[in-house]
Short mmCIF file of C-alpha atoms and ligand atoms in Angstrom, two decimals:
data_model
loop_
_atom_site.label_atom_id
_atom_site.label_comp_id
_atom_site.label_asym_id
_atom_site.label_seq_id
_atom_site.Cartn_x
_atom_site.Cartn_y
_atom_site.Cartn_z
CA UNK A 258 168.72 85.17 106.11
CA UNK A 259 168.19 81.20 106.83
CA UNK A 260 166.37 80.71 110.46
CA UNK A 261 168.39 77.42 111.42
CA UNK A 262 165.65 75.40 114.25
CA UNK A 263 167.04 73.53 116.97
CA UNK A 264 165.28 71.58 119.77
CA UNK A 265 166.76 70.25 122.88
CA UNK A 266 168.31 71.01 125.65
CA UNK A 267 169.62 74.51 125.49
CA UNK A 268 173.13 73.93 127.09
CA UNK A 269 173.50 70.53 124.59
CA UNK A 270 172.15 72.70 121.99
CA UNK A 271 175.07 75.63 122.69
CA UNK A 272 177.81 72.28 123.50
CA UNK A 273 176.90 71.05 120.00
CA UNK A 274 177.60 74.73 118.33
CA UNK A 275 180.97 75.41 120.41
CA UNK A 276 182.13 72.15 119.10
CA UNK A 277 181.63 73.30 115.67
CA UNK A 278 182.57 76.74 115.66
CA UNK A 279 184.63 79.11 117.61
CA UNK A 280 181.67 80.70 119.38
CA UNK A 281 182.47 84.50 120.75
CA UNK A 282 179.06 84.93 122.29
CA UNK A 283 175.67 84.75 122.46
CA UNK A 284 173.11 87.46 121.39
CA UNK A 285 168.92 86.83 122.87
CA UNK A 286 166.56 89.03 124.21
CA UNK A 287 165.95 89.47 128.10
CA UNK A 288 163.00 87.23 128.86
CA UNK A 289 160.83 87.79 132.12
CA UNK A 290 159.39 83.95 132.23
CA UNK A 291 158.06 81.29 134.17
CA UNK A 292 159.99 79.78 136.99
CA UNK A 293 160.98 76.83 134.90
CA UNK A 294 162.73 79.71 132.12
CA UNK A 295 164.15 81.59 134.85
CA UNK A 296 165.70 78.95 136.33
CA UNK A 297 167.38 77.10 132.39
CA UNK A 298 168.37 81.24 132.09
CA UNK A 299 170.99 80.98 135.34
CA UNK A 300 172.07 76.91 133.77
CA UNK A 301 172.75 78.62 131.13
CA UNK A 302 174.46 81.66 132.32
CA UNK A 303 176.57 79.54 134.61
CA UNK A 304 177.65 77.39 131.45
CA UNK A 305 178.67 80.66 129.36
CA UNK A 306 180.45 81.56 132.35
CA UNK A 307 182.44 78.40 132.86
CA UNK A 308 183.02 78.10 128.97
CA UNK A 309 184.24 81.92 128.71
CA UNK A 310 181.11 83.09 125.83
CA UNK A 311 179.85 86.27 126.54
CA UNK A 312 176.12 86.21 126.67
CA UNK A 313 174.93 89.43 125.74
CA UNK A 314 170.84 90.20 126.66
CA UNK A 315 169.07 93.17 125.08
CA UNK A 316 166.03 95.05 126.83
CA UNK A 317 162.70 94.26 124.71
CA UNK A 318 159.82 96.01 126.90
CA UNK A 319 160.26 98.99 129.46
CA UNK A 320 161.45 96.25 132.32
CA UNK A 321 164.39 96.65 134.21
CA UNK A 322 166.84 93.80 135.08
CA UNK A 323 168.33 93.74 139.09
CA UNK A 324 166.32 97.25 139.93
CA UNK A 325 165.95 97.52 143.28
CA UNK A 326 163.25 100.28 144.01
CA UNK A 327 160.62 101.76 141.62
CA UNK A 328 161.89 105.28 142.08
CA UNK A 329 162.18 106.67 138.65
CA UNK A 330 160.83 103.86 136.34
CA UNK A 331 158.55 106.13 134.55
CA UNK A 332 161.42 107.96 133.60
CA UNK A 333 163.16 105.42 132.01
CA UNK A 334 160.34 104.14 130.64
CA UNK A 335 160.01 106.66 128.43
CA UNK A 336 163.65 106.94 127.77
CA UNK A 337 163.61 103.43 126.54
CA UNK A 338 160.63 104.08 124.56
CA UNK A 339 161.89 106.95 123.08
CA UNK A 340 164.98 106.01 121.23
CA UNK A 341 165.51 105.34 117.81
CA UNK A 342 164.16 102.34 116.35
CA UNK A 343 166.34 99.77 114.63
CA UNK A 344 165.96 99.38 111.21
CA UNK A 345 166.45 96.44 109.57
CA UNK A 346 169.96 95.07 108.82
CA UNK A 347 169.77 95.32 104.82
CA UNK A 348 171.93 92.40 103.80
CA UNK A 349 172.81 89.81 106.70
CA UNK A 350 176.27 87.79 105.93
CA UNK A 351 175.61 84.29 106.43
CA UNK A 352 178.27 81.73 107.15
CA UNK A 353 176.47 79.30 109.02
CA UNK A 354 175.85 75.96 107.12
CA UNK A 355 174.27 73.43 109.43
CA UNK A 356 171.17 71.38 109.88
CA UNK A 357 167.98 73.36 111.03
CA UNK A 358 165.55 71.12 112.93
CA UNK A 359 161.92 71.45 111.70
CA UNK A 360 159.06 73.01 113.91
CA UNK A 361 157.74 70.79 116.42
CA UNK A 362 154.68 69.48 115.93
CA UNK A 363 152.99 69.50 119.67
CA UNK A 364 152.44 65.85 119.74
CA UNK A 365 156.27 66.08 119.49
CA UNK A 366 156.69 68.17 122.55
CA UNK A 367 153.91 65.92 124.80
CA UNK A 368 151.49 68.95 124.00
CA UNK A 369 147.29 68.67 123.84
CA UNK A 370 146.20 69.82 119.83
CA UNK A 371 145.45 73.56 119.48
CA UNK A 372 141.53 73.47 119.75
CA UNK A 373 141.34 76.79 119.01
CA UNK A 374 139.58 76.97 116.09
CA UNK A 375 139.40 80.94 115.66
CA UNK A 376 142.26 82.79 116.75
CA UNK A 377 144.18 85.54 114.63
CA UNK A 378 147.04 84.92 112.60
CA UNK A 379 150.28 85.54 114.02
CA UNK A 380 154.01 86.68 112.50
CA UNK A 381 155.29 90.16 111.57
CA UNK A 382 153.42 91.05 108.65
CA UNK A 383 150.12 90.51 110.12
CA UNK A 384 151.14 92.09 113.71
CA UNK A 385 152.10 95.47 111.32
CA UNK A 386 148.93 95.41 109.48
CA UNK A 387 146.94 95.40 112.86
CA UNK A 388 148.62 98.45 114.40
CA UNK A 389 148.25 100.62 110.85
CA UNK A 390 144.39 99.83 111.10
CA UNK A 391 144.32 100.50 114.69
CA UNK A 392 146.08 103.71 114.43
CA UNK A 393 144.08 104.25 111.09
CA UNK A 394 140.53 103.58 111.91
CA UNK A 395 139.98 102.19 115.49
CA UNK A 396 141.73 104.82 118.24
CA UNK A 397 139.21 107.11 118.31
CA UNK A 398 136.28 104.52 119.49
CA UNK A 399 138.79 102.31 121.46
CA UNK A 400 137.68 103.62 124.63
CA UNK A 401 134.24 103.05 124.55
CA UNK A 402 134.84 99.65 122.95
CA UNK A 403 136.98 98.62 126.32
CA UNK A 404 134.27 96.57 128.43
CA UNK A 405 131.60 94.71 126.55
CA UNK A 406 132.56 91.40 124.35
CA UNK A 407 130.36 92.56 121.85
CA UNK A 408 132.43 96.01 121.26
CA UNK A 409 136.05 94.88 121.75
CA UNK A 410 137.15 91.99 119.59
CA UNK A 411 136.32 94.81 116.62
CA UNK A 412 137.32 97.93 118.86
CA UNK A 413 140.48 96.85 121.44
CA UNK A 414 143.82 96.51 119.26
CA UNK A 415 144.47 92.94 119.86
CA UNK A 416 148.25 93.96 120.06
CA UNK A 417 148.48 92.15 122.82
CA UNK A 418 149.78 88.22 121.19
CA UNK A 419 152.01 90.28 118.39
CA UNK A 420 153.62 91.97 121.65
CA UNK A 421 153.91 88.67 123.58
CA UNK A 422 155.55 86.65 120.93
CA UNK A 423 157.88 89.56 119.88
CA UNK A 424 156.38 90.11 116.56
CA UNK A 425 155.94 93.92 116.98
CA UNK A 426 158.49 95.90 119.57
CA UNK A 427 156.69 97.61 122.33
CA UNK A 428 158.80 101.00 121.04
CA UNK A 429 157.78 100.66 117.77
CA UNK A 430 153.94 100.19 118.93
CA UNK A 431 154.12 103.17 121.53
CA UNK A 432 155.74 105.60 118.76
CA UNK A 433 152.97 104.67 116.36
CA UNK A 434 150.52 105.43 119.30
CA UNK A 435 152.19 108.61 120.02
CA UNK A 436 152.70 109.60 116.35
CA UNK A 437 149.15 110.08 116.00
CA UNK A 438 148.87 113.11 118.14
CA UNK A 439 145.37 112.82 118.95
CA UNK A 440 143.63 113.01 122.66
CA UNK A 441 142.32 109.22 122.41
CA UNK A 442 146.04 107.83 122.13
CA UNK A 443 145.99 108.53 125.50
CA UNK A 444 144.19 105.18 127.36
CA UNK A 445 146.00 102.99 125.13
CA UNK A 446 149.53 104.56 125.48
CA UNK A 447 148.99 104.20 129.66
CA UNK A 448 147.56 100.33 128.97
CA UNK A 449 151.02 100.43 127.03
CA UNK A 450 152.92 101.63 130.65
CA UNK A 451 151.15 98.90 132.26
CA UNK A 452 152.31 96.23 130.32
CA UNK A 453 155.66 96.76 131.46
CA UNK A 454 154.57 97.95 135.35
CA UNK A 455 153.45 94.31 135.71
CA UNK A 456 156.01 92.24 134.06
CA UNK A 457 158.52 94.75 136.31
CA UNK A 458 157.05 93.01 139.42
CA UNK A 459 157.39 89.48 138.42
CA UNK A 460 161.13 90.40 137.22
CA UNK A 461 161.49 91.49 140.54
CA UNK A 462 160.05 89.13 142.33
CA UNK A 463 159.97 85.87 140.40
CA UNK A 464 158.23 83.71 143.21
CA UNK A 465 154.74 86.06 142.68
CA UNK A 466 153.90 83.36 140.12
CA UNK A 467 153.19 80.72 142.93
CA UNK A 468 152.88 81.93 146.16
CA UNK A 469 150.69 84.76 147.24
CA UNK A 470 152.12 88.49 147.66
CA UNK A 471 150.62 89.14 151.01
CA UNK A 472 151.84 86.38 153.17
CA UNK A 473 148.49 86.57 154.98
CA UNK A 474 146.27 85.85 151.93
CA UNK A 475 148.09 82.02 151.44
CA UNK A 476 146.69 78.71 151.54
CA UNK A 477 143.06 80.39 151.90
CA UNK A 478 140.79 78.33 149.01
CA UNK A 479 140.38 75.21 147.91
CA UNK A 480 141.03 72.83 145.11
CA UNK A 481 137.93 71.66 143.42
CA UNK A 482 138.28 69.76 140.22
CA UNK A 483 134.66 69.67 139.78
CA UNK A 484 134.37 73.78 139.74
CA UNK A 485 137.87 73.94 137.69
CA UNK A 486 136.36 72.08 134.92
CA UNK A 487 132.74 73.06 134.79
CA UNK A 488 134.64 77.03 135.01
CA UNK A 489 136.97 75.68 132.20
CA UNK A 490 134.39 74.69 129.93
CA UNK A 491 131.95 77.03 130.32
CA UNK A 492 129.60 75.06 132.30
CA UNK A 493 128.74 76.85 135.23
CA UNK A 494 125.29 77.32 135.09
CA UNK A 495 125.72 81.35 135.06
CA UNK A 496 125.13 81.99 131.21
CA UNK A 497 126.99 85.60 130.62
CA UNK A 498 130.46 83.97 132.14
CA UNK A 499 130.32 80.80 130.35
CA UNK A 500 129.75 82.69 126.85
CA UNK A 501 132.98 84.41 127.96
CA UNK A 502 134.51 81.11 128.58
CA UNK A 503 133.33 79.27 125.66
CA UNK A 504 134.26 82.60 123.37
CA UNK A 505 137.87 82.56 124.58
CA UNK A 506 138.37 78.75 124.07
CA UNK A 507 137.51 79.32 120.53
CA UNK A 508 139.43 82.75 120.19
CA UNK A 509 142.55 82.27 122.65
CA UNK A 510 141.91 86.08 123.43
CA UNK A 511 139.23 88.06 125.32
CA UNK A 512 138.74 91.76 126.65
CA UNK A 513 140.35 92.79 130.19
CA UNK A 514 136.85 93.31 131.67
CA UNK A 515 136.00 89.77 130.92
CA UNK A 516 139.13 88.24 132.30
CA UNK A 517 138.79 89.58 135.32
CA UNK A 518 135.39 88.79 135.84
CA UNK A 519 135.94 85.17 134.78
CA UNK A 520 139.14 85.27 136.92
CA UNK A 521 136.92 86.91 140.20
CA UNK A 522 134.50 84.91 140.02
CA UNK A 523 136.75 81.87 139.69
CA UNK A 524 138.44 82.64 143.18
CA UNK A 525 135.69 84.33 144.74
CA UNK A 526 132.34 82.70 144.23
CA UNK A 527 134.13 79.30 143.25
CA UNK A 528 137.01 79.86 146.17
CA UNK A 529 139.49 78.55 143.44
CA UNK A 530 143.33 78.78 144.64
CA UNK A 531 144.29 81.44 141.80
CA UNK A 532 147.34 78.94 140.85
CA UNK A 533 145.15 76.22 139.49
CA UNK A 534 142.41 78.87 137.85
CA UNK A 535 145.28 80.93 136.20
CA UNK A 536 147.61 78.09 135.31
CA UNK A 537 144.14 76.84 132.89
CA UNK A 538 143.91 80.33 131.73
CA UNK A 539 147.83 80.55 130.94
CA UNK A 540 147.36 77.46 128.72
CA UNK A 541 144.41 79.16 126.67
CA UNK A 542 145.35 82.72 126.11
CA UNK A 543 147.41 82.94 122.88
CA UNK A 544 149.25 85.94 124.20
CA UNK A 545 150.20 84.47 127.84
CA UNK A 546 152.72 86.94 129.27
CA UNK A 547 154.19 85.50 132.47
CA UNK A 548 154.39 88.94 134.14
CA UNK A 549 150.91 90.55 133.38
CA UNK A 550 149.17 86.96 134.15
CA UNK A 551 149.96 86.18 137.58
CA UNK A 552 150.19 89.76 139.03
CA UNK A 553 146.74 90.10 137.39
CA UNK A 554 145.87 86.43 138.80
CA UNK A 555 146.53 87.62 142.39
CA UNK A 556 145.03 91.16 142.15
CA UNK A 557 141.68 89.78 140.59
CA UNK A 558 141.74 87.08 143.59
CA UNK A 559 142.75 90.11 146.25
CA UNK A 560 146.34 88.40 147.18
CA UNK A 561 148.00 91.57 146.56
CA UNK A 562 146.64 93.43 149.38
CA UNK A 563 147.72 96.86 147.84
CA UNK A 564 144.87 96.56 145.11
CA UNK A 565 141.02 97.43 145.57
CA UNK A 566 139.47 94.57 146.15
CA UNK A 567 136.79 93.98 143.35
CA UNK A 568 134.28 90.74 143.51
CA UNK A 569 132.38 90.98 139.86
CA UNK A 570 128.80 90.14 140.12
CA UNK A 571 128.65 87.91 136.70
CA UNK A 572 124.74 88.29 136.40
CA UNK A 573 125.02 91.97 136.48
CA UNK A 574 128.07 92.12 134.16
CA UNK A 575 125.72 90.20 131.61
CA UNK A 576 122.68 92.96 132.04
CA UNK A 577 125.22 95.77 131.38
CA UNK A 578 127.75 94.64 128.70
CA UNK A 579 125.36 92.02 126.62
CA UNK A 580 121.71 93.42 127.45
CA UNK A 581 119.86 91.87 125.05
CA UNK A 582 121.58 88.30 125.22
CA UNK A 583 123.78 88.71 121.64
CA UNK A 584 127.00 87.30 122.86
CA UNK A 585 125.38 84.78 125.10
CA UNK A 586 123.11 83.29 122.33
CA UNK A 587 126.34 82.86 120.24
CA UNK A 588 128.47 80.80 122.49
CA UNK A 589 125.60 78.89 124.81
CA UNK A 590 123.52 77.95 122.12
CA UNK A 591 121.82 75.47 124.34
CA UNK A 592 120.23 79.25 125.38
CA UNK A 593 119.54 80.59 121.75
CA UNK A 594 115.61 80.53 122.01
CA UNK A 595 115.03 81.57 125.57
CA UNK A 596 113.06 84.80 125.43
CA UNK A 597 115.48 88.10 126.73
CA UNK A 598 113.83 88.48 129.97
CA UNK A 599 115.41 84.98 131.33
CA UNK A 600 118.50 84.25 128.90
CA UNK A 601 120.71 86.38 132.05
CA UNK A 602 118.98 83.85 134.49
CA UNK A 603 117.77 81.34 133.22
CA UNK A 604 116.35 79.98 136.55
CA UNK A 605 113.80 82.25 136.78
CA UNK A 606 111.43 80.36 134.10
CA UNK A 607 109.23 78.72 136.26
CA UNK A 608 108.09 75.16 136.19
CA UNK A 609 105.37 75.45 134.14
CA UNK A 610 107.19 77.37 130.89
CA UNK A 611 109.65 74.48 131.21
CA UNK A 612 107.63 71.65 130.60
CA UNK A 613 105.95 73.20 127.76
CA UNK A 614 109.13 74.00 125.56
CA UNK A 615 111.96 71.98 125.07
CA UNK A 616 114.51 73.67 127.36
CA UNK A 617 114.94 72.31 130.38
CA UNK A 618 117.36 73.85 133.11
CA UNK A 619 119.50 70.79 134.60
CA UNK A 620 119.35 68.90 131.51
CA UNK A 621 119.66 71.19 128.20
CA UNK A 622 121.79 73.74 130.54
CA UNK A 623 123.05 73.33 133.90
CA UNK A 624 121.56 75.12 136.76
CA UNK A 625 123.97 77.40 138.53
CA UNK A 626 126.99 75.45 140.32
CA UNK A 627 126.55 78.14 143.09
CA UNK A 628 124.47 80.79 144.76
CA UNK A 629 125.88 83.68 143.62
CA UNK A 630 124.76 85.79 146.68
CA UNK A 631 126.11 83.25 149.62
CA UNK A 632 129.07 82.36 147.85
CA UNK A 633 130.06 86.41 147.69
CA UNK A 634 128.71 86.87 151.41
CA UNK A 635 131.28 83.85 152.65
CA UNK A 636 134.46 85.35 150.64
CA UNK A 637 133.57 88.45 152.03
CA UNK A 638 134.11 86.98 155.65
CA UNK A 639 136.96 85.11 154.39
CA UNK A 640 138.67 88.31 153.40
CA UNK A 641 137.67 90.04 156.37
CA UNK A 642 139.16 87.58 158.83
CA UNK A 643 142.35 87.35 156.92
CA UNK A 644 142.53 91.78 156.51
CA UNK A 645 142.05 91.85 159.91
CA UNK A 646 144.96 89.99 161.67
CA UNK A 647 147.90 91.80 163.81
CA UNK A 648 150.77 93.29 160.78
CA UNK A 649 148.46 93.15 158.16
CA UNK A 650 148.93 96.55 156.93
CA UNK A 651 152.67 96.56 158.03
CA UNK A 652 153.17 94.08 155.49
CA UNK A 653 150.67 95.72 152.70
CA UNK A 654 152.65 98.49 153.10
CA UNK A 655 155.84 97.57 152.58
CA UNK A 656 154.83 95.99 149.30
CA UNK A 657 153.49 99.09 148.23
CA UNK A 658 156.57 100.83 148.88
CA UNK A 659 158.70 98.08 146.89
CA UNK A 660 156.03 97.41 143.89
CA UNK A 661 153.82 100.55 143.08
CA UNK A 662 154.60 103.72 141.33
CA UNK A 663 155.32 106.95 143.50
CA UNK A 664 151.97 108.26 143.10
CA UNK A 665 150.29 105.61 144.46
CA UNK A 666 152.65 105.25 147.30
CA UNK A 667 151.76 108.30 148.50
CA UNK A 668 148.12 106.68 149.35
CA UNK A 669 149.80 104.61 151.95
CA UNK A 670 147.05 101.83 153.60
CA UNK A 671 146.66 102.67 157.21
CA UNK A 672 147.66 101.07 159.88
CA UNK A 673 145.47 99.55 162.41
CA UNK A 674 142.89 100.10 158.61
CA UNK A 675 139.77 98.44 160.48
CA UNK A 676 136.82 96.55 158.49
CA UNK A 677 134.61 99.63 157.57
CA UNK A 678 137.98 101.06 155.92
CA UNK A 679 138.51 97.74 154.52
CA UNK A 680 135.10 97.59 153.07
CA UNK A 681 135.00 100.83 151.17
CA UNK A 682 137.20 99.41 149.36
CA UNK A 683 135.32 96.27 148.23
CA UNK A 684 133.66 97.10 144.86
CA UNK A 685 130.81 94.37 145.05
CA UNK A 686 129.00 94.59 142.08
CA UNK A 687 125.86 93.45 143.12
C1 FAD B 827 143.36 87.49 134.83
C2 FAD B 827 144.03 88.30 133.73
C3 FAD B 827 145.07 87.74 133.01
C4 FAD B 827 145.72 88.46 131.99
N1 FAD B 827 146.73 87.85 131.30
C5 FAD B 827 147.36 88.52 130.31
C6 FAD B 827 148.40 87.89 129.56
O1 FAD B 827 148.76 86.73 129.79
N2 FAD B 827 148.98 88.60 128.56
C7 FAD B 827 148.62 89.89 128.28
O2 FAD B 827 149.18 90.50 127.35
N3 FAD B 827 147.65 90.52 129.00
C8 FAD B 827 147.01 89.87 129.99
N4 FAD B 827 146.00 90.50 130.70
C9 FAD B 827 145.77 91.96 130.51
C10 FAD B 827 144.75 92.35 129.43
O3 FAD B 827 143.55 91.65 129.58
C11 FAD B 827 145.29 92.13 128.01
O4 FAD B 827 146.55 92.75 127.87
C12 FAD B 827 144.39 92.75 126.95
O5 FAD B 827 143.09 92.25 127.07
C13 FAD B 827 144.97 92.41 125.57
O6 FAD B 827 144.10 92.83 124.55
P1 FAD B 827 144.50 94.03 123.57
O7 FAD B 827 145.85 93.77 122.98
O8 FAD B 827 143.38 94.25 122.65
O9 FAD B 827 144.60 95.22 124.60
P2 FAD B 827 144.39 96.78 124.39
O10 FAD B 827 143.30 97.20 125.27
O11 FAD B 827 144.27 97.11 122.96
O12 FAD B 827 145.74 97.39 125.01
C14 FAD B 827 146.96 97.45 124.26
C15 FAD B 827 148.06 96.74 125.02
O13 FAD B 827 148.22 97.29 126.32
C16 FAD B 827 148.57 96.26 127.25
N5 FAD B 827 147.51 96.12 128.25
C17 FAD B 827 146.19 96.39 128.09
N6 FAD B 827 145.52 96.17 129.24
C18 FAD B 827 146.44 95.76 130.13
C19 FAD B 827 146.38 95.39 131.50
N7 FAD B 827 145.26 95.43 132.20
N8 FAD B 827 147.52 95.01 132.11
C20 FAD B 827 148.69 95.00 131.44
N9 FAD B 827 148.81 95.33 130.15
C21 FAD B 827 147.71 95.72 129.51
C22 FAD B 827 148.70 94.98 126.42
O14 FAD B 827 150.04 94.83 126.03
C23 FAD B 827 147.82 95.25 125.23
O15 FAD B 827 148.16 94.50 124.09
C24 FAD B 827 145.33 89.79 131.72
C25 FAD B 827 144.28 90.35 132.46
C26 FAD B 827 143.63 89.62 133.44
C27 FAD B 827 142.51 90.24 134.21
#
């Protein structure tokens, strides 16, 4: 079958082929996208409409289009998951002669270059070869491979761009899972349910990719170029995070753990608005999913309200998940001879040590671009203040009741919930 390319405007691009041929409809996939996709999706559908095509959109993930409450999505969930996989039409008939555009270039499309110099291959063939050796060889470990950089880009499946791009089906991944029989199928196979629990609530509610999901938690931070890019680059003085950084600039993928923690400490420590530090994250990850990203955006930068409110300590995360300083000596080579005791904080070598070796903090590294203690302390009161005003937990509630599963409904947030409640709740990692 010949893949004909075309690149414009989709409703000139859909004029062009109903002036050609008699056009009886259009076939695509339902997409769950960005506001800017959501909003060509209804041009279009208005144009079909007014030109009499039929535009026919099939299901690709367990997400349901124009569903109102969350009662019984696990159910069909697995009934979508659970039907028959389409094989492969054998022969296609192909009667379409025209043109194909080639494949823009980015230049062509006002696009940076791809800097990433070490991300995975993408397209069919290689997405199939990466589940068979993940069902094959890597399930059984893939648990304890979940949290620490060192452990997951060999032990996590790294489904995730294959899924994104529509290179694998999300039923064909969570029958392979499943086909397996074995006890350790199980974490991945829910991670597989949560894919499509958090693209459900931005197909439900579209505006969660801009403004905040508890009306109380808006306009609270801060733009600050100066963090944004120092956090962007990996120059934030704090040596575990900006290994993470540095590793996913040159990867385009890193483990959950890590995202969140970069993500945290983004809008807590640096009091980032969560639309500037997820909108540079969106541009890096190769497997950007609209719906996971920003729901995962606001729950990392407590928005949500429903979620348990975690604030990473990135120090600590370094002592537990890279103790000896492996990862970190790999991406901030600036840090590669600084003895283990001080390559977490590198602050601590005192004056002395400094000016007899040829590191110096402030001007081989930079010192941190916070206090990592105050900064926590102050979003802690920022939080507090904000948790604490009249209808707070009216509100929380009633998006728990439109955007959580039943189980966790049943944990409804109390009303009148007062500061002590509040703070059970926040996991600081100190
Ligand atoms: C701030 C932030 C932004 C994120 N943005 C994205 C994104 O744009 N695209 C994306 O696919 N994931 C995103 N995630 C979720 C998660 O980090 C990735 O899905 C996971 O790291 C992908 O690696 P993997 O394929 O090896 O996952 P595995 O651990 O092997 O899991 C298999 C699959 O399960 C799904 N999955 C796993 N963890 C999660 C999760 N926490 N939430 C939802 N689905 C999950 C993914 O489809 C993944 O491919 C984000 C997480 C955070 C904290």
């Amino acid at each position: 079958m010949k893949l004909i390319i075309k690149v414009g405007n989709i409703k000139d691009v859909i004029k062009d082929f109903t002036e050609r041929f008699h056009v009886k409809g259009i076939y695509s996939h339902e997409e769950t996208g960005n506001e800017w996709t959501f909003k060509r999706d209804k041009d279009l559908k208005s144009f079909t409409n007014n030109e009499n095509i039929n535009w026919y959109e099939y299901r690709q993930f367990g997400v349901f289009r124009a569903l109102k409450k969350r009662k019984n999505w696990s159910q069909k969930w697995e009934q979508h998951m659970s039907e028959k996989l389409i094989n492969n039409p054998r022969r296609v008939n192909y009667f379409v002669d025209i043109p194909s555009h080639s494949l823009p270039a980015s230049k062509s499309l006002n696009l940076n270059s791809d800097k990433c110099s070490h991300q995975i291959q993408g397209g069919r063939r290689q997405g199939l070869h990466r589940l068979n050796e993940f069902v094959k060889y890597k399930i059984d470990n893939y648990q304890y491979s979940l949290s620490s950089p060192l452990k997951a880009f060999n032990g996590c499946s790294r489904l995730s761009p294959y899924l994104t791009w529509g290179c694998l089906s999300m039923r064909e991944v969570v029958q392979a899972i499943r086909k397996t029989k074995k006890r350790e199928s199980r974490a991945i196979d829910s991670r597989l349910h949560w894919h499509c629990h958090f693209i459900q609530k931005l197909e439900t509610e579209p505006e969660l990719e801009n403004r905040e999901h508890h009306p109380h938690m808006s306009g609270i931070r801060k733009s600050n170029p100066i963090f944004l890019e120092a956090w962007s680059q990996g120059l934030t003085g704090i040596p575990f995070t900006d290994a993470c950084m540095r590793s996913l600039n040159s990867h385009g993928w890193i483990n959950f753990r890590m995202r969140a923690m970069f993500m945290s400490f983004a809008s807590y420590q640096l009091w980032l608005p969560w639309q500037e530090s997820g909108l540079c994250l969106a541009r890096k990850f190769i497997d950007y999913e609209p719906g996971i990203h920003w729901t995962q955006c606001q729950i990392q930068s407590g928005t949500t309200a429903i979620n348990t409110i975690r604030i990473y300590n990135p120090i600590k995360q370094g002592y537990d998940h890279d103790p000896e300083g492996i990862f970190i000596r790999t991406w901030v080579k600036e840090l590669q001879y600084l003895p283990t005791q001080f390559i977490h904080e590198p602050w601590k070598i005192d004056l002395f040590r400094q000016n007899n070796s040829s590191f110096i903090l402030g001007k081989n590294y930079p010192l941190p671009i916070v206090d990592q203690i105050i900064s926590t302390k102050t979003a802690r009161a920022k939080l507090k203040e904000r948790r604490s005003k009249p209808g707070f937990f009216d509100i929380a509630n009633n998006i728990l009741e439109k955007h959580s599963s039943r189980k966790s409904r049943k944990s409804k947030l109390k009303k009148n919930q007062n500061y002590a409640d509040v703070k059970n709740q926040l996991t600081l990692k100190l």
